[in-house]
XYZ file of C-alpha atoms in Angstrom:
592
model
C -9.081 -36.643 49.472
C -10.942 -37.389 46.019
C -13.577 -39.230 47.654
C -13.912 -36.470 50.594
C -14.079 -33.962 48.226
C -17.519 -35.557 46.353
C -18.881 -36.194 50.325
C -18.097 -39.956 49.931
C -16.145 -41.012 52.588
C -16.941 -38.530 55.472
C -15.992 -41.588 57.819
C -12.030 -41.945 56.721
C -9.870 -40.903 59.195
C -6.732 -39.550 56.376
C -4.021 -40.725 58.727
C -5.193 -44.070 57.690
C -4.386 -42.965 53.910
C -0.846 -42.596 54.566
C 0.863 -45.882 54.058
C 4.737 -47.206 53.793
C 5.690 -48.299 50.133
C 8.317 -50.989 50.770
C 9.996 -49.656 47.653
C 10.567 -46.504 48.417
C 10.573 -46.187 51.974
C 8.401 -43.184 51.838
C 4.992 -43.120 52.866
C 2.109 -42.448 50.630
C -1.339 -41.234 49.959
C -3.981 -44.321 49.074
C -7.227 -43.141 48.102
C -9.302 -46.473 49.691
C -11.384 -45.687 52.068
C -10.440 -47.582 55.530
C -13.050 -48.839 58.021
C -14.749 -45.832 60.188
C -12.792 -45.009 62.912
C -14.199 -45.384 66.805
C -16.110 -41.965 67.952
C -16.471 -40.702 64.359
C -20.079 -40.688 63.229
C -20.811 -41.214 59.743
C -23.452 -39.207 58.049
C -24.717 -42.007 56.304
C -25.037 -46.090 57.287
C -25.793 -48.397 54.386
C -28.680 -50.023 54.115
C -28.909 -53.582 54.857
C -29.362 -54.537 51.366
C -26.546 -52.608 50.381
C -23.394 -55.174 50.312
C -20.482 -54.434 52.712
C -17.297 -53.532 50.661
C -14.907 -56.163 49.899
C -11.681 -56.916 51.433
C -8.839 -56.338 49.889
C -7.256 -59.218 48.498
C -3.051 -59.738 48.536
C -0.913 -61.684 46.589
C 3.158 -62.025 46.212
C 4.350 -61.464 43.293
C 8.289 -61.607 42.334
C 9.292 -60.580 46.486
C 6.544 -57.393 45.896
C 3.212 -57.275 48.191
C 0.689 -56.355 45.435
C -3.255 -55.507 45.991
C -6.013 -57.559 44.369
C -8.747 -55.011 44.611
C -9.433 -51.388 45.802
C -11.875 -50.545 48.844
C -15.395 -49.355 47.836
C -17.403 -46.456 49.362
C -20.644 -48.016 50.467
C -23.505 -48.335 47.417
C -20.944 -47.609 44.892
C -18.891 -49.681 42.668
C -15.526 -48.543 40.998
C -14.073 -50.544 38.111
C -10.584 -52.193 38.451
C -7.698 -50.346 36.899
C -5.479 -52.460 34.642
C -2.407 -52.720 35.799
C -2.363 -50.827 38.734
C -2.553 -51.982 42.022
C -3.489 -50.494 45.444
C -1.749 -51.265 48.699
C -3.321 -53.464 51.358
C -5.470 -52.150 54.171
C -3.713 -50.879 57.314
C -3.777 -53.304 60.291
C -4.984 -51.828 63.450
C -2.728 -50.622 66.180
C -1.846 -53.494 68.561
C -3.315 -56.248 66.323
C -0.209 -58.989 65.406
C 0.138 -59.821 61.807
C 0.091 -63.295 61.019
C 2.214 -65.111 58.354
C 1.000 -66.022 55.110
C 0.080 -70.275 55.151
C 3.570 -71.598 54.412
C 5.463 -68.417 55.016
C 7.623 -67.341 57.566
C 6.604 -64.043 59.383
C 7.884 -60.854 58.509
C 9.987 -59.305 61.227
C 8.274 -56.928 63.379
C 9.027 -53.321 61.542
C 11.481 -50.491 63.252
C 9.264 -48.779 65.601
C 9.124 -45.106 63.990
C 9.461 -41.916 66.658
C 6.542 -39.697 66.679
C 8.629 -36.863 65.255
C 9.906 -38.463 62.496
C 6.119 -39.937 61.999
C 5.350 -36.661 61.449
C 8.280 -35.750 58.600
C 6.905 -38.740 56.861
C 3.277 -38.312 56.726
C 3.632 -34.679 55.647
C 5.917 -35.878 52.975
C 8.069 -32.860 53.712
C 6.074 -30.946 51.640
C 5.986 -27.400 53.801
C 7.774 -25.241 51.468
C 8.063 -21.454 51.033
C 4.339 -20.812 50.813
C 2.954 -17.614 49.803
C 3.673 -14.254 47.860
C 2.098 -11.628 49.161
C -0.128 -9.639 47.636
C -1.754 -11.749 45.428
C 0.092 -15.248 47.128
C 1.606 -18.365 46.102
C 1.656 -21.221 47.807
C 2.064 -25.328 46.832
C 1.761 -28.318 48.942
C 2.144 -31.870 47.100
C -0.024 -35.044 47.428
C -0.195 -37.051 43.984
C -3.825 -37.412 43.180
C -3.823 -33.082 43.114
C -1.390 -33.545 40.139
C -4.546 -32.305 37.877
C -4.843 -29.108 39.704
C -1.451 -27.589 38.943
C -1.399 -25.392 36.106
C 2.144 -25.003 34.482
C 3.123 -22.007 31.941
C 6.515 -22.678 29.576
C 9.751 -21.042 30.954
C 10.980 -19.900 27.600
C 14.256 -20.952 28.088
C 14.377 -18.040 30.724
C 15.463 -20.853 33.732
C 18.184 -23.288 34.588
C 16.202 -26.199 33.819
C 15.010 -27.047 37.273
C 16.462 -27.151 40.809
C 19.300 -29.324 41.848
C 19.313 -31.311 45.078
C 23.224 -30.576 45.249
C 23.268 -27.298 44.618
C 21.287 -24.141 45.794
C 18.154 -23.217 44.665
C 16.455 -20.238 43.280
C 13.142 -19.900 43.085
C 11.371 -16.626 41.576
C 7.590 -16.385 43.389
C 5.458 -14.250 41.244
C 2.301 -12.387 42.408
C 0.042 -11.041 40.258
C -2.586 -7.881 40.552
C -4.843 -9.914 38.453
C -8.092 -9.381 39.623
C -9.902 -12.659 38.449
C -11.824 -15.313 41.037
C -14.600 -14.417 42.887
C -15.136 -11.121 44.347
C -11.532 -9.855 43.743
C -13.111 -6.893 40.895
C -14.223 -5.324 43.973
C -10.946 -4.350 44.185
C -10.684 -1.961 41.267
C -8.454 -2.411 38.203
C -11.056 -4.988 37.175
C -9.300 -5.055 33.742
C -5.954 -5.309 34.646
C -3.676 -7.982 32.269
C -2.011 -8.860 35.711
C 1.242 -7.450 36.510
C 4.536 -8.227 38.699
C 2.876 -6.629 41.997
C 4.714 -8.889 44.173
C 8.172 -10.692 43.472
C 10.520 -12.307 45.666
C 13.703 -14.307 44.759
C 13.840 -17.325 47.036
C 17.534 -18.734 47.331
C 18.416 -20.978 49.368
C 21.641 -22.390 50.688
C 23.838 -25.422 48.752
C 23.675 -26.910 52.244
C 20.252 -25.688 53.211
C 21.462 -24.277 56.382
C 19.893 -20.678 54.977
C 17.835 -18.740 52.714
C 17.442 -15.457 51.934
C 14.058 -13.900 49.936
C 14.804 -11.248 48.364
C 11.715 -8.723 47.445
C 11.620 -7.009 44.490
C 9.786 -3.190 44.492
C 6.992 -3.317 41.794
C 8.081 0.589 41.022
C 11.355 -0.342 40.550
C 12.847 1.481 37.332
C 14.787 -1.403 35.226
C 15.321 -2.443 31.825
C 12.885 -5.439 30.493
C 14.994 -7.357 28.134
C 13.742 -9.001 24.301
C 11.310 -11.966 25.769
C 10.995 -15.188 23.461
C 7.557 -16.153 24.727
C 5.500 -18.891 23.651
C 2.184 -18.203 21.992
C -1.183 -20.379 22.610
C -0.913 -21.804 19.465
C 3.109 -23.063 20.451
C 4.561 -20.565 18.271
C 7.475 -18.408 19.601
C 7.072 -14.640 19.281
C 9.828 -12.333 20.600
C 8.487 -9.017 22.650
C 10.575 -6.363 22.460
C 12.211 -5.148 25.792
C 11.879 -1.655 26.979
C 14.712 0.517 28.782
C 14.087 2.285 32.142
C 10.383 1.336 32.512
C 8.781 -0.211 35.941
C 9.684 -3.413 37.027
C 6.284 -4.335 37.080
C 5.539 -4.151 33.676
C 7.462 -7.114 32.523
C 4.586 -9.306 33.433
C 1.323 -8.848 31.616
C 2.749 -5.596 29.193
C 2.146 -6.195 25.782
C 1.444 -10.052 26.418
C 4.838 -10.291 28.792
C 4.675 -13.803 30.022
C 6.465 -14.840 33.612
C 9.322 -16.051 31.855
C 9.809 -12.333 30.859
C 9.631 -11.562 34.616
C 12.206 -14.108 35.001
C 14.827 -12.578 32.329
C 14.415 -9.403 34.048
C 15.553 -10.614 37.184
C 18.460 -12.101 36.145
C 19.190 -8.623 33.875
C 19.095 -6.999 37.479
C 20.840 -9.597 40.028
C 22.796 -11.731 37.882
C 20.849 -14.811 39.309
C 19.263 -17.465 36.660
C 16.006 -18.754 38.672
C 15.900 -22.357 38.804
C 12.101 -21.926 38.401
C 8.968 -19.925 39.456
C 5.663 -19.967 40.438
C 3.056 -17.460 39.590
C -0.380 -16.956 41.629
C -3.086 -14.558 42.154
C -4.828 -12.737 45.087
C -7.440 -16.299 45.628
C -4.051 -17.629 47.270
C -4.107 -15.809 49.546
C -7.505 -16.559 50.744
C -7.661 -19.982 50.472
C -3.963 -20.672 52.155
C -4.987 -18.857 54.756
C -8.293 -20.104 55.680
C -6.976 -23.690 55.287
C -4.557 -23.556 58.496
C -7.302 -21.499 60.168
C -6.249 -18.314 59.951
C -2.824 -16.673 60.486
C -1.947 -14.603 63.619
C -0.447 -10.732 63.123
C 0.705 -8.116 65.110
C -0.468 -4.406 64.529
C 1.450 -1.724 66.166
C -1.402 1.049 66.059
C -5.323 1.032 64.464
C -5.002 0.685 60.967
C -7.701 1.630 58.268
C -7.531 1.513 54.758
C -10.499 2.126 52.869
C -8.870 1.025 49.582
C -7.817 -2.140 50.727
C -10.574 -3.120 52.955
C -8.323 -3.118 56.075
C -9.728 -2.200 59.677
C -7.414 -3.825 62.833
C -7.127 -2.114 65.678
C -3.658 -2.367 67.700
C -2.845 -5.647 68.786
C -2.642 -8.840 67.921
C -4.963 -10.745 65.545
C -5.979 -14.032 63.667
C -6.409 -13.049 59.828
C -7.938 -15.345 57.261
C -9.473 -15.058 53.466
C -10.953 -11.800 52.753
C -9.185 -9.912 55.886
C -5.679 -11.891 54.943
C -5.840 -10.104 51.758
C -6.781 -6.995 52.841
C -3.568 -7.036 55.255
C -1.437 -7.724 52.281
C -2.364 -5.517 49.856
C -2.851 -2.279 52.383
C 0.050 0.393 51.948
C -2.392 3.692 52.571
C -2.105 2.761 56.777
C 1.505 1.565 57.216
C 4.710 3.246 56.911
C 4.714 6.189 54.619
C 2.130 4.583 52.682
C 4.053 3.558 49.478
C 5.232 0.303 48.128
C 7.983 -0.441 50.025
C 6.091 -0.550 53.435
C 4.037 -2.924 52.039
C 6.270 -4.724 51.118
C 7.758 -4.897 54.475
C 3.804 -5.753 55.898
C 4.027 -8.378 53.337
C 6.979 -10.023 54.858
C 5.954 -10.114 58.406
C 2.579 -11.563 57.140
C 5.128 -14.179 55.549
C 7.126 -14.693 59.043
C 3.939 -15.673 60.460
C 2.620 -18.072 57.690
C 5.890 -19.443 57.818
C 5.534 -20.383 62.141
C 1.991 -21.126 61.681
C 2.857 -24.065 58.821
C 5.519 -25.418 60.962
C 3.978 -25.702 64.081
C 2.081 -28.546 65.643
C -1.084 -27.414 65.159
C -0.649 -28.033 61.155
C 1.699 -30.512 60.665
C -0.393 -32.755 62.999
C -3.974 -31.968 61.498
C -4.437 -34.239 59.137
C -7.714 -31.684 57.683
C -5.417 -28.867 57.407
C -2.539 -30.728 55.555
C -5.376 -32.071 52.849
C -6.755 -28.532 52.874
C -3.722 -26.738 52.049
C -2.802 -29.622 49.017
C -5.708 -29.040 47.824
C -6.316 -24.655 47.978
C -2.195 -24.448 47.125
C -2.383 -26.970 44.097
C -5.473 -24.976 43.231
C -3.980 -21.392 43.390
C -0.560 -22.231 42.036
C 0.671 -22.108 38.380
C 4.752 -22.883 37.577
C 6.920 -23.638 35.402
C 7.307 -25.987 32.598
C 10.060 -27.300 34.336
C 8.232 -28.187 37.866
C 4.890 -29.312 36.591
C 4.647 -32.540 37.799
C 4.120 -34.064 42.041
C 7.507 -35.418 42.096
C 9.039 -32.425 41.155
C 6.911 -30.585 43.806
C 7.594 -32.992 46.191
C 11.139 -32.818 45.950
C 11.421 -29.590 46.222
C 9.351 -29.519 48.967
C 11.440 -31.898 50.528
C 14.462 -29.204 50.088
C 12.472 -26.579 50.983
C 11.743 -28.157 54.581
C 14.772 -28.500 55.918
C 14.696 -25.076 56.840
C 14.613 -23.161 60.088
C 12.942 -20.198 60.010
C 15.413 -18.727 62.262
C 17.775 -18.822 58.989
C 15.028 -17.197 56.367
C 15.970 -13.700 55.767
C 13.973 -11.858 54.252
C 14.990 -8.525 52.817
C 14.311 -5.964 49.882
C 16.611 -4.701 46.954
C 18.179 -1.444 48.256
C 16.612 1.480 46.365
C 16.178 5.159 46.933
C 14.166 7.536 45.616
C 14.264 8.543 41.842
C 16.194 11.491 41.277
C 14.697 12.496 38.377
C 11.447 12.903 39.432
C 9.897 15.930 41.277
C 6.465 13.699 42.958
C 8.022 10.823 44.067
C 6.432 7.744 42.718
C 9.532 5.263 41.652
C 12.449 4.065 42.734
C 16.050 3.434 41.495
C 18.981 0.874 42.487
C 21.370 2.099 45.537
C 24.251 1.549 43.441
C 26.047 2.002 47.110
C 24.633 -1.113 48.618
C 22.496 -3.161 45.814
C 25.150 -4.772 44.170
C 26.697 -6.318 47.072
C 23.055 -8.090 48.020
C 23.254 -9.901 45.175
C 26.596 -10.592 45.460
C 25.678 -12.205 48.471
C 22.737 -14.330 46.699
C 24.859 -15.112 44.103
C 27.829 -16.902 46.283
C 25.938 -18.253 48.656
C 26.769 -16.189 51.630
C 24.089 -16.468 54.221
C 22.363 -13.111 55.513
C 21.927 -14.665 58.779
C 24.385 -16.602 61.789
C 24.162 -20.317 60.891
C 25.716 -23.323 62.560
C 29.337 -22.911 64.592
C 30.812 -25.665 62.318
C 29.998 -23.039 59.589
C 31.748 -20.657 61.586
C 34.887 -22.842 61.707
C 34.938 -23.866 58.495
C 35.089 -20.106 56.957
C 37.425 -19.299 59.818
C 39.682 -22.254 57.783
C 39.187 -21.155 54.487
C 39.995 -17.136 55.578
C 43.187 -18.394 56.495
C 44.531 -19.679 53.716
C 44.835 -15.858 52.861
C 47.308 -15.605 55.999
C 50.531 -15.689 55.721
C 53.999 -14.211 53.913
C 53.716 -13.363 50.394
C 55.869 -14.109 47.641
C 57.206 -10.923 45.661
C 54.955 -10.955 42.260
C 58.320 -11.501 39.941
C 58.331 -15.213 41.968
C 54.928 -15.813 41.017
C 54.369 -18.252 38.398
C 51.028 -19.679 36.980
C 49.468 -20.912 33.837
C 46.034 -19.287 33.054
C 42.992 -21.180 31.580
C 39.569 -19.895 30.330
C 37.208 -21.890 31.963
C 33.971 -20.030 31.593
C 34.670 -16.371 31.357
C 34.163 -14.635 27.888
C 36.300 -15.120 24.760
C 39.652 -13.622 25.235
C 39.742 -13.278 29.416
C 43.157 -15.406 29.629
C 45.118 -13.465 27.307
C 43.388 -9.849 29.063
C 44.308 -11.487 32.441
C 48.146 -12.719 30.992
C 48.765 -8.904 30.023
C 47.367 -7.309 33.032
C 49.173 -9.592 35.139
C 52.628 -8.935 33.597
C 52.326 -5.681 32.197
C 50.831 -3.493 35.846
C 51.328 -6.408 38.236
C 55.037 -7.300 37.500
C 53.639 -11.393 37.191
C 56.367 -11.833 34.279
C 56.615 -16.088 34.942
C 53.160 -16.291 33.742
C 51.442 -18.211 30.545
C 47.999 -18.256 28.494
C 47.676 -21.705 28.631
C 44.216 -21.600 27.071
C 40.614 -23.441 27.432
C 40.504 -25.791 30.219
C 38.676 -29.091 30.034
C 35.514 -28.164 31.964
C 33.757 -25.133 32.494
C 33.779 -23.212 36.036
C 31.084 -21.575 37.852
C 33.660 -19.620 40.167
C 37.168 -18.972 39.300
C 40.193 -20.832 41.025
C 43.379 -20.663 41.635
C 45.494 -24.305 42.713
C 48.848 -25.312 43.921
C 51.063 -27.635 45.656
C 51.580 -26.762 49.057
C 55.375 -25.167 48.287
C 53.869 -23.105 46.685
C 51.195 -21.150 48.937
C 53.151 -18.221 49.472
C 52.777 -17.702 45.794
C 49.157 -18.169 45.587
C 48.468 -15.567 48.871
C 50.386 -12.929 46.400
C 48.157 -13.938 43.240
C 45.107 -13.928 45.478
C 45.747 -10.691 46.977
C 46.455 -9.294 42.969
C 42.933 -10.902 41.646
C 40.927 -10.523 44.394
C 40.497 -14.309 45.252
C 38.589 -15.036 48.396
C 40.419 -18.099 50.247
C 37.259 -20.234 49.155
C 39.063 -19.748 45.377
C 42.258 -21.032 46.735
C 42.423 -25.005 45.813
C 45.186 -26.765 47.470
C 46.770 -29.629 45.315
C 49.040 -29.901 43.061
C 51.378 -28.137 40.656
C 52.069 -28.231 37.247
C 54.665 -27.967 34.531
C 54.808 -25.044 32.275
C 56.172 -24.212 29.151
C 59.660 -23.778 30.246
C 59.496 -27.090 32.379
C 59.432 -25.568 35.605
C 56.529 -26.073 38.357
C 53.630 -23.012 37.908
C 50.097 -22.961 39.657
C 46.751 -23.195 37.554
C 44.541 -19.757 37.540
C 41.210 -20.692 36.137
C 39.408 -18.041 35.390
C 34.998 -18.908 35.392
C 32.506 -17.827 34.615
C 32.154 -15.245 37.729
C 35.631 -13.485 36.109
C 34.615 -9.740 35.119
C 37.608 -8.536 33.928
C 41.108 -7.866 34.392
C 41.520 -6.560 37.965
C 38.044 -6.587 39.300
C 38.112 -8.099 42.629
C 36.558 -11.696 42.870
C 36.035 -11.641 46.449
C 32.385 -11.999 47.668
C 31.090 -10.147 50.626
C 30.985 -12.198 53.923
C 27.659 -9.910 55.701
C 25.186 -7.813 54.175
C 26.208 -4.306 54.184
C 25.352 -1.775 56.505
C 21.861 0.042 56.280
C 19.837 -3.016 54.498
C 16.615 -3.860 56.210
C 16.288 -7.644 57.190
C 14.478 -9.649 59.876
C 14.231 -13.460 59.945
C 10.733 -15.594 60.059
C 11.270 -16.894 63.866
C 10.703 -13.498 65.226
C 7.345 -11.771 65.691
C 7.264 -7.903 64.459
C 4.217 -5.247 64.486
C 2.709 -3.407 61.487
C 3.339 0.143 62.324
């Protein structure tokens, strides 16, 4: 890629970049240019004088293939590297490889279906591409390490994504207007706010994801922000009470690690990191796959934005892509939120286009798209590095887009305002989306064995119930705040008639979700404590009892750090509730 970006190597076909490193069993990107492939014409033959490049030379060193020397472009030299070696040139298809002089042969290597050829040469790297509005996207290939541009998180994120645990990821687009051509757009001076959010989450078993948009006129609370100054000092910006969501990027030097406080303020999810980019994203992504196809329900025209379609459907790239975005004025009734809906069917369809054939197989578009998304994208302290990227790319592409949901915080209109320009929570429906987010509970119908497996969990709610003087359980803090066992202990006997029950203190560990175990003897107990705390049959551990103060056999309540007090139900919702708009990436839908 570096040495077809400077017009060097017009005559490398990439797929012979992409080798196997015996190490890892991945396959990589080489930068050495490989001979010209048949029916390619080269802009440029070397001169006669000019000296062919050298072979590559090999040697074995301690059981590992190393390279003596890097291929050449024609007419140039490039010194050797100390210490670090490039792989050996790819043999052609159909050619045997012969042993070393006094070696045996190598067997011949597991013959690789096309399919998973594919998975491999992309690396895995199609990942949740874009935000809207002003865009974010990322692709990885290691050489583009020097293009991503990474911002400190503040202490505002979990430290980084897991690989055994879900993933949240808080995509940040900005109104900045900086690049080329993007003052045209007005707000030339604008410090760059939170136009465009969406929390990503996605599923502990990556079966699902849900992304979650976030209205820019939203009317929140910006918490205190410890930000990091260019000259590494910490400064703390105030927050501010019931101002627009939007403001807690770019206000008063707001950073997007104050972004990322608010959002957990308002859903009570922690992003594992984010990524911040600006309207150029959009452009380049979108020219780079060649253009992304839209439906439009009727003509739309939006002088503000640029925007002129006329009903039906249409191939969108750079300038036009962004104009389709950013357009509210001709959809919908011309606010916020029906962009935002635009901006999620303009997702669903980046989404097909980057898994479909026609990119995963081009080896142009896959090097175009590393390079415009390494280009547009700036994230986290946390993710700056390619093998970060990569393996959360990796993550990322397991998933179907049948199983992206993508839906919007449920708002309605602020009360307290005569000319409707914000919005507030639904307190109705709002907290039990990111309930949802927050357990893990899918938005959309995943795999029958899922189906089953809730099915067996549910029913270790069924069943008799033991009357609440039987039930007897020692309670541990294991997460929740200071003084939850002893609330619990006196709720429990003092409202609930629980009277064999003990504060039995910290536990060992600290707990994410609370839970309750115990032997099986004991199971008609436990469906009685469930049904008293609100314990969904996921909380109910099967095991073992143990012995409480008085000697006798008791079950262990653990209360984490999900617990909100005495007698608030700990079950989490099983479907989104009614009235929330959602639609999945797989299925085509029309501006209107």
């Amino acid at each position: 890629m570096d040495a077809q970006g400077r017009g060097r190597a017009d005559d490398v076909d990439p797929a012979d970049q992409w080798v196997l490193n015996p190490n890892t069993g991945e396959y990589e990107l080489r930068l050495g240019a490989s001979a010209p492939q048949p029916g390619v014409p080269s802009p440029r033959r070397p001169r006669p004088s000019e000296a062919a490049p050298p072979a590559r030379g090999r040697r074995e060193a301690g059981g590992r293939t190393e390279t003596a020397g890097r291929a050449q472009a024609p007419g140039r030299s490039r010194p050797e590297t100390p210490g670090r070696a490039a792989p050996s040139q790819r043999r052609r298809r159909g050619a045997p490889e012969e042993p070393l002089p006094g070696r045996r042969g190598r067997r011949p290597a597991k013959k690789v279906s096309k399919s998973k050829k594919v998975l491999l040469w992309t690396g895995g790297t199609m990942a949740f591409v874009l935000v809207a509005g002003a865009g974010a996207g990322y692709f990885y290939i290691e050489h583009l390490n020097d293009n991503i541009a990474s911002v400190s998180d503040d202490g505002a994120s979990t430290g980084g994504f897991s690989k055994d645990k879900a993933i949240n990821i808080l995509l940040i687009g900005t109104d900045k207007r900086t690049g080329k051509g993007n003052a045209n757009y007005g707000d030339a001076g604008s410090v760059g706010h939170a136009d465009t959010t969406i929390l990503l989450h996605v599923s502990k078993d990556r079966s699902n994801a849900t992304a979650l948009s976030i209205p820019r006129d939203l009317i929140t609370d910006v918490p205190d922000c410890p930000t990091t100054q260019a000259d590494g000092t910490q400064k703390i910006i105030p927050g501010t009470q019931q101002v627009r969501f939007n403001t807690s990027l770019g206000q008063d030097g707001r950073t997007p690690s104050c972004t990322a406080r608010t959002v957990t303020e308002l859903t009570g999810v922690k992003p594992d990191n984010f990524m911040v980019a600006d309207f150029n994203a959009v452009k380049t992504l979108t020219s780079a796959v060649g253009g992304v196809e839209v439906c439009v329900g009727k003509d739309l025209d939006d002088p503000d934005s640029h925007l002129k379609l006329s009903k039906g459907m249409h191939t969108i790239e750079g300038e036009q892509a962004l104009a389709f975005v950013r357009t509210r004025h001709a959809v919908g009734f011309g606010g916020d939120l029906s962009r935002i809906g635009l901006q999620q069917q303009f997702l669903s369809a980046l989404m097909r286009k980057l898994k479909s054939n026609d990119t995963l197989t081009s080896p142009s578009k896959m090097l175009d798209l590393a390079e415009a998304g390494t280009k547009a994208l700036t994230v986290d302290s946390q993710l700056d590095s390619i093998g970060k990227l990569k393996d959360l790319g990796l993550e990322l592409g397991k998933l179907n887009t049948k199983n992206l949901t993508f839906t919007t915080v449920p708002v309605i209109d602020n009360p307290t305002e005569k000319v409707k320009a914000t919005v507030v929570l639904n307190e109705s429906t709002a907290p039990q989306v990111f309930d949802m987010i927050r357990n893990d509970v899918s938005f959309t119908a995943v795999k029958e064995q899922k189906k089953k497996e809730a099915a067996a969990v549910a029913a270790r709610l069924k069943g008799t119930k033991a009357p609440a003087s039987d039930v007897r359980v020692r309670i541990l803090n294991g997460g929740a705040v200071a003084g939850s066992a002893q609330e619990t202990l006196s709720w429990l006997q003092n409202e609930e008639g629980v009277t064999k029950s003990e504060n039995a203190g910290n536990a060992p560990a600290s707990l994410a979700k609370t839970t309750l175990e115990y032997a099986p003897d004991q199971a008609d107990q436990a469906r009685r404590l469930a049904d008293l705390m609100g314990l969904s049959g996921s909380a109910m551990k099967p095991g073992k009892s143990v012995t409480n103060d008085q000697g006798l056999p008791a079950m262990t309540l653990t209360l984490g750090k999900d617990f909100e007090g005495a007698g608030v139900s700990l079950t989490a919702p099983t479907k989104a509730p009614e009235g929330v708009q959602k639609s999945t990436a797989d299925k085509v839908e029309c501006a209107k």
